[in-house]
Amino acid sequence: AAAPSVPLRVVKGYVRTKKRQAAAGASSGFQRCPITGQLIPAEQMSQHLRILLLDPKWKEQKDRFLEKAQAESAFAPLEDVEGYLAQFVAKRPDLFGSVDDHARLEAEAEVDPLRAEATVAGAREGGVGGAAHDAKRQRVDGTPSVASTSGAGAPSLLLLTVVCQEGEGLEAQEAQVEVDRSLTGAQLKQSLLDAGIGAETLKARDLQLSTSPSGPAMLDHLTLAEAGIRSSEGVMYLSVVSR
């Protein structure tokens, strides 16, 4: 018996899948590289393959090129922003200064706390303790004091050398302070304590001033001028009151 007839659908102009893809690539002008898988213009495919075959280390060279380009990029990598900023500052001394400038600024920053402490203490004492702090700063960092550089009408100042005699809470040392002759003994002792001379446990009443190592103690209400110091320089001896 004859086989039953099966209806067939005839496809006209059929093209196989691979041939269709090749034709599409040729029509678009690009071909896929069999080595890298990249789409390369058809007219550059031969040159592209020749370079790849001549240089088998093309990928290593490409990676090195990308790393170099990233290092020279104007954009900071997110993982090392601090390091990039340091390199940028070093490359632009016209904007941020040289290494010597940075060293000078760091040295000044170490001295600034002393200056700030002297300024605050001077304001707190209303000019009395400030004179001693200002003179101490002049002795430490060589900066002229404000009082000594003021113009006409400035108070009558003298450079006083205070010789500390070793005792309970007081070390043997010498300190130079620039003070007003109208300063009383009590005010001078308190100013010296505020300037860091003597232990923190000492009070002004625990100290005594004299014009000689074994001379009588200066009364607290007397000024330096009344105590006999009338020249531009003088010497006072500071000791702990014996109990």
Short mmCIF file of C-alpha atoms in Angstrom, two decimals:
data_model
loop_
_atom_site.label_atom_id
_atom_site.label_comp_id
_atom_site.label_asym_id
_atom_site.label_seq_id
_atom_site.Cartn_x
_atom_site.Cartn_y
_atom_site.Cartn_z
CA ALA A 1 0.00 0.00 0.00
CA ALA A 2 1.19 3.48 -0.70
CA ALA A 3 2.50 5.56 2.21
CA PRO A 4 0.17 8.25 3.35
CA SER A 5 1.12 11.65 2.03
CA VAL A 6 2.41 14.20 4.58
CA PRO A 7 1.90 17.88 3.90
CA LEU A 8 5.26 19.67 3.43
CA ARG A 9 6.15 23.36 3.78
CA VAL A 10 8.65 24.54 1.26
CA VAL A 11 11.05 27.31 2.46
CA LYS A 12 12.44 29.37 -0.35
CA GLY A 13 15.83 31.10 -0.06
CA TYR A 14 16.92 29.11 3.03
CA VAL A 15 20.41 29.93 4.42
CA ARG A 16 22.19 27.85 7.04
CA THR A 17 22.73 29.45 10.48
CA LYS A 18 26.55 29.73 10.30
CA LYS A 19 26.46 31.13 6.82
CA ARG A 20 23.78 33.57 7.94
CA GLN A 21 25.94 34.84 10.82
CA ALA A 22 28.98 35.21 8.59
CA ALA A 23 26.92 37.10 6.05
CA ALA A 24 25.57 39.40 8.76
CA GLY A 25 29.10 40.13 9.98
CA ALA A 26 30.31 40.81 6.47
CA SER A 27 27.40 43.13 5.79
CA SER A 28 28.06 45.10 9.01
CA GLY A 29 31.80 45.45 8.25
CA PHE A 30 33.01 43.73 11.47
CA GLN A 31 34.45 40.30 12.11
CA ARG A 32 34.98 38.49 15.41
CA CYS A 33 38.60 37.73 16.23
CA PRO A 34 39.06 33.98 16.77
CA ILE A 35 41.73 34.62 19.46
CA THR A 36 40.42 37.49 21.56
CA GLY A 37 36.75 37.31 20.65
CA GLN A 38 36.68 41.03 19.86
CA LEU A 39 34.76 42.56 16.97
CA ILE A 40 37.35 43.97 14.59
CA PRO A 41 36.69 45.95 11.39
CA ALA A 42 37.01 43.59 8.45
CA GLU A 43 39.73 45.65 6.79
CA GLN A 44 41.84 45.56 10.01
CA MET A 45 41.44 41.87 10.79
CA SER A 46 44.61 40.75 9.01
CA GLN A 47 46.71 43.40 10.73
CA HIS A 48 45.14 42.52 14.07
CA LEU A 49 45.92 38.81 13.70
CA ARG A 50 49.45 39.55 12.53
CA ILE A 51 50.18 41.61 15.64
CA LEU A 52 48.74 38.97 17.94
CA LEU A 53 50.74 36.18 16.32
CA LEU A 54 53.99 38.16 16.30
CA ASP A 55 53.65 39.24 19.95
CA PRO A 56 52.29 36.42 22.16
CA LYS A 57 52.74 38.66 25.24
CA TRP A 58 50.30 41.25 23.97
CA LYS A 59 48.07 40.79 27.01
CA GLU A 60 50.93 41.44 29.46
CA GLN A 61 51.91 44.57 27.57
CA LYS A 62 48.32 45.73 27.57
CA ASP A 63 48.04 45.22 31.34
CA ARG A 64 51.26 47.14 31.94
CA PHE A 65 50.03 49.96 29.74
CA LEU A 66 46.76 50.15 31.66
CA GLU A 67 48.58 50.18 35.01
CA LYS A 68 50.85 52.98 33.84
CA ALA A 69 47.91 54.97 32.52
CA GLN A 70 46.13 54.53 35.85
CA ALA A 71 49.19 55.69 37.80
CA GLU A 72 49.50 58.83 35.69
CA SER A 73 45.78 59.54 35.75
CA ALA A 74 44.61 62.86 37.13
CA PHE A 75 41.95 61.06 39.17
CA ALA A 76 42.80 59.68 42.59
CA PRO A 77 42.24 55.94 43.09
CA LEU A 78 39.62 55.38 45.76
CA GLU A 79 41.73 52.91 47.74
CA ASP A 80 44.66 55.34 48.35
CA VAL A 81 43.33 58.88 48.40
CA GLU A 82 45.75 59.99 51.14
CA GLY A 83 48.80 58.72 49.26
CA TYR A 84 47.65 60.34 46.04
CA LEU A 85 47.15 63.69 47.77
CA ALA A 86 50.68 63.49 49.21
CA GLN A 87 52.09 62.87 45.72
CA PHE A 88 50.02 65.71 44.31
CA VAL A 89 51.28 68.14 46.97
CA ALA A 90 54.89 67.10 46.29
CA LYS A 91 54.44 67.67 42.55
CA ARG A 92 52.92 71.16 43.01
CA PRO A 93 55.21 73.20 45.30
CA ASP A 94 53.90 76.34 43.58
CA LEU A 95 50.52 75.73 45.21
CA PHE A 96 51.35 73.99 48.49
CA GLY A 97 54.94 75.06 49.21
CA SER A 98 58.14 73.04 49.33
CA VAL A 99 59.26 70.41 51.84
CA ASP A 100 61.24 73.08 53.74
CA ASP A 101 58.08 75.16 54.13
CA HIS A 102 56.23 72.19 55.61
CA ALA A 103 59.09 71.54 58.05
CA ARG A 104 59.05 75.19 59.13
CA LEU A 105 55.28 75.13 59.68
CA GLU A 106 55.55 71.95 61.76
CA ALA A 107 58.25 73.57 63.92
CA GLU A 108 56.06 76.65 64.45
CA ALA A 109 53.11 74.44 65.35
CA GLU A 110 55.14 72.90 68.18
CA VAL A 111 55.82 76.38 69.64
CA ASP A 112 52.30 77.74 69.20
CA PRO A 113 50.85 75.94 72.29
CA LEU A 114 53.34 77.85 74.49
CA ARG A 115 52.30 81.14 72.90
CA ALA A 116 48.61 80.36 73.27
CA GLU A 117 49.10 79.42 76.93
CA ALA A 118 50.95 82.66 77.64
CA THR A 119 48.27 84.74 75.90
CA VAL A 120 45.37 83.12 77.77
CA ALA A 121 47.11 83.39 81.13
CA GLY A 122 47.96 87.04 80.48
CA ALA A 123 44.33 87.85 79.72
CA ARG A 124 43.17 85.99 82.85
CA GLU A 125 45.51 87.90 85.14
CA GLY A 126 44.55 91.24 83.61
CA GLY A 127 48.10 92.04 82.57
CA VAL A 128 49.82 91.14 85.84
CA GLY A 129 50.47 87.45 85.29
CA GLY A 130 50.59 88.14 81.56
CA ALA A 131 53.84 90.05 81.91
CA ALA A 132 55.58 87.07 83.49
CA HIS A 133 54.14 84.66 80.91
CA ASP A 134 55.14 86.99 78.09
CA ALA A 135 58.69 87.28 79.38
CA LYS A 136 58.92 83.50 79.79
CA ARG A 137 57.85 83.11 76.16
CA GLN A 138 60.54 85.61 75.13
CA ARG A 139 63.18 83.57 76.95
CA VAL A 140 61.97 80.28 75.41
CA ASP A 141 61.50 81.13 71.74
CA GLY A 142 63.13 84.55 71.35
CA THR A 143 59.86 86.32 70.44
CA PRO A 144 59.78 89.95 71.66
CA SER A 145 57.15 90.51 74.32
CA VAL A 146 54.15 92.69 73.61
CA ALA A 147 54.80 95.03 76.50
CA SER A 148 58.42 95.69 75.54
CA THR A 149 57.50 96.55 71.96
CA SER A 150 54.63 98.89 72.78
CA GLY A 151 55.11 102.53 72.01
CA ALA A 152 54.83 105.66 74.15
CA GLY A 153 52.84 105.32 77.35
CA ALA A 154 54.06 101.76 78.01
CA PRO A 155 54.57 100.83 81.69
CA SER A 156 58.00 101.17 83.25
CA LEU A 157 59.46 97.70 82.72
CA LEU A 158 62.54 96.03 84.09
CA LEU A 159 64.28 92.76 83.29
CA LEU A 160 64.22 90.81 86.52
CA THR A 161 66.34 87.72 87.15
CA VAL A 162 64.62 85.45 89.66
CA VAL A 163 67.00 83.03 91.41
CA CYS A 164 65.07 80.11 92.88
CA GLN A 165 66.62 78.56 95.97
CA GLU A 166 65.96 74.85 96.27
CA GLY A 167 63.32 73.94 98.79
CA GLU A 168 60.12 71.98 99.28
CA GLY A 169 58.39 72.05 95.87
CA LEU A 170 60.92 74.52 94.42
CA GLU A 171 63.85 73.56 92.20
CA ALA A 172 67.15 75.43 92.01
CA GLN A 173 66.91 77.43 88.80
CA GLU A 174 67.03 80.91 87.31
CA ALA A 175 64.34 82.61 85.27
CA GLN A 176 64.27 85.97 83.55
CA VAL A 177 60.97 87.84 83.49
CA GLU A 178 60.03 91.27 82.21
CA VAL A 179 57.74 92.97 84.72
CA ASP A 180 56.46 96.38 85.76
CA ARG A 181 58.25 98.12 88.62
CA SER A 182 54.85 98.82 90.16
CA LEU A 183 54.26 95.08 90.63
CA THR A 184 53.89 94.11 94.30
CA GLY A 185 55.63 91.19 95.91
CA ALA A 186 52.40 89.20 96.20
CA GLN A 187 51.57 89.79 92.54
CA LEU A 188 55.07 88.78 91.42
CA LYS A 189 54.96 85.52 93.39
CA GLN A 190 51.57 84.61 91.94
CA SER A 191 52.77 85.46 88.43
CA LEU A 192 55.81 83.21 88.85
CA LEU A 193 53.59 80.34 90.00
CA ASP A 194 51.31 80.88 87.01
CA ALA A 195 54.36 80.76 84.73
CA GLY A 196 55.16 77.24 85.94
CA ILE A 197 57.88 78.02 88.49
CA GLY A 198 57.44 75.80 91.51
CA ALA A 199 55.24 72.82 92.19
CA GLU A 200 51.49 73.03 91.66
CA THR A 201 50.91 72.50 95.38
CA LEU A 202 52.73 75.75 96.26
CA LYS A 203 50.77 78.91 97.00
CA ALA A 204 51.94 82.52 96.92
CA ARG A 205 51.90 82.62 100.73
CA ASP A 206 54.37 79.71 100.80
CA LEU A 207 57.04 81.76 99.00
CA GLN A 208 59.15 84.76 99.93
CA LEU A 209 61.20 87.23 97.89
CA SER A 210 64.39 88.99 98.89
CA THR A 211 67.04 91.14 97.24
CA SER A 212 69.91 88.97 98.54
CA PRO A 213 70.31 85.25 99.31
CA SER A 214 70.21 85.76 103.07
CA GLY A 215 68.48 89.14 103.22
CA PRO A 216 65.14 89.94 104.81
CA ALA A 217 61.96 88.89 103.04
CA MET A 218 60.22 91.50 100.91
CA LEU A 219 56.82 92.53 102.20
CA ASP A 220 53.97 91.44 99.95
CA HIS A 221 52.41 94.92 99.70
CA LEU A 222 55.63 96.64 98.59
CA THR A 223 56.31 97.24 94.90
CA LEU A 224 59.60 96.36 93.23
CA ALA A 225 60.51 100.03 93.06
CA GLU A 226 59.82 100.43 96.78
CA ALA A 227 61.97 97.36 97.43
CA GLY A 228 64.93 99.22 95.92
CA ILE A 229 64.93 97.91 92.33
CA ARG A 230 64.94 101.07 90.20
CA SER A 231 67.36 100.23 87.37
CA SER A 232 66.46 98.51 84.10
CA GLU A 233 67.68 95.18 85.48
CA GLY A 234 67.49 93.54 88.85
CA VAL A 235 67.86 90.30 90.80
CA MET A 236 65.40 88.77 93.25
CA TYR A 237 65.79 85.58 95.26
CA LEU A 238 62.78 83.27 95.62
CA SER A 239 62.61 80.68 98.37
CA VAL A 240 60.09 78.63 100.33
CA VAL A 241 59.03 80.03 103.68
CA SER A 242 60.56 77.94 106.44
CA ARG A 243 57.97 76.41 108.76
#
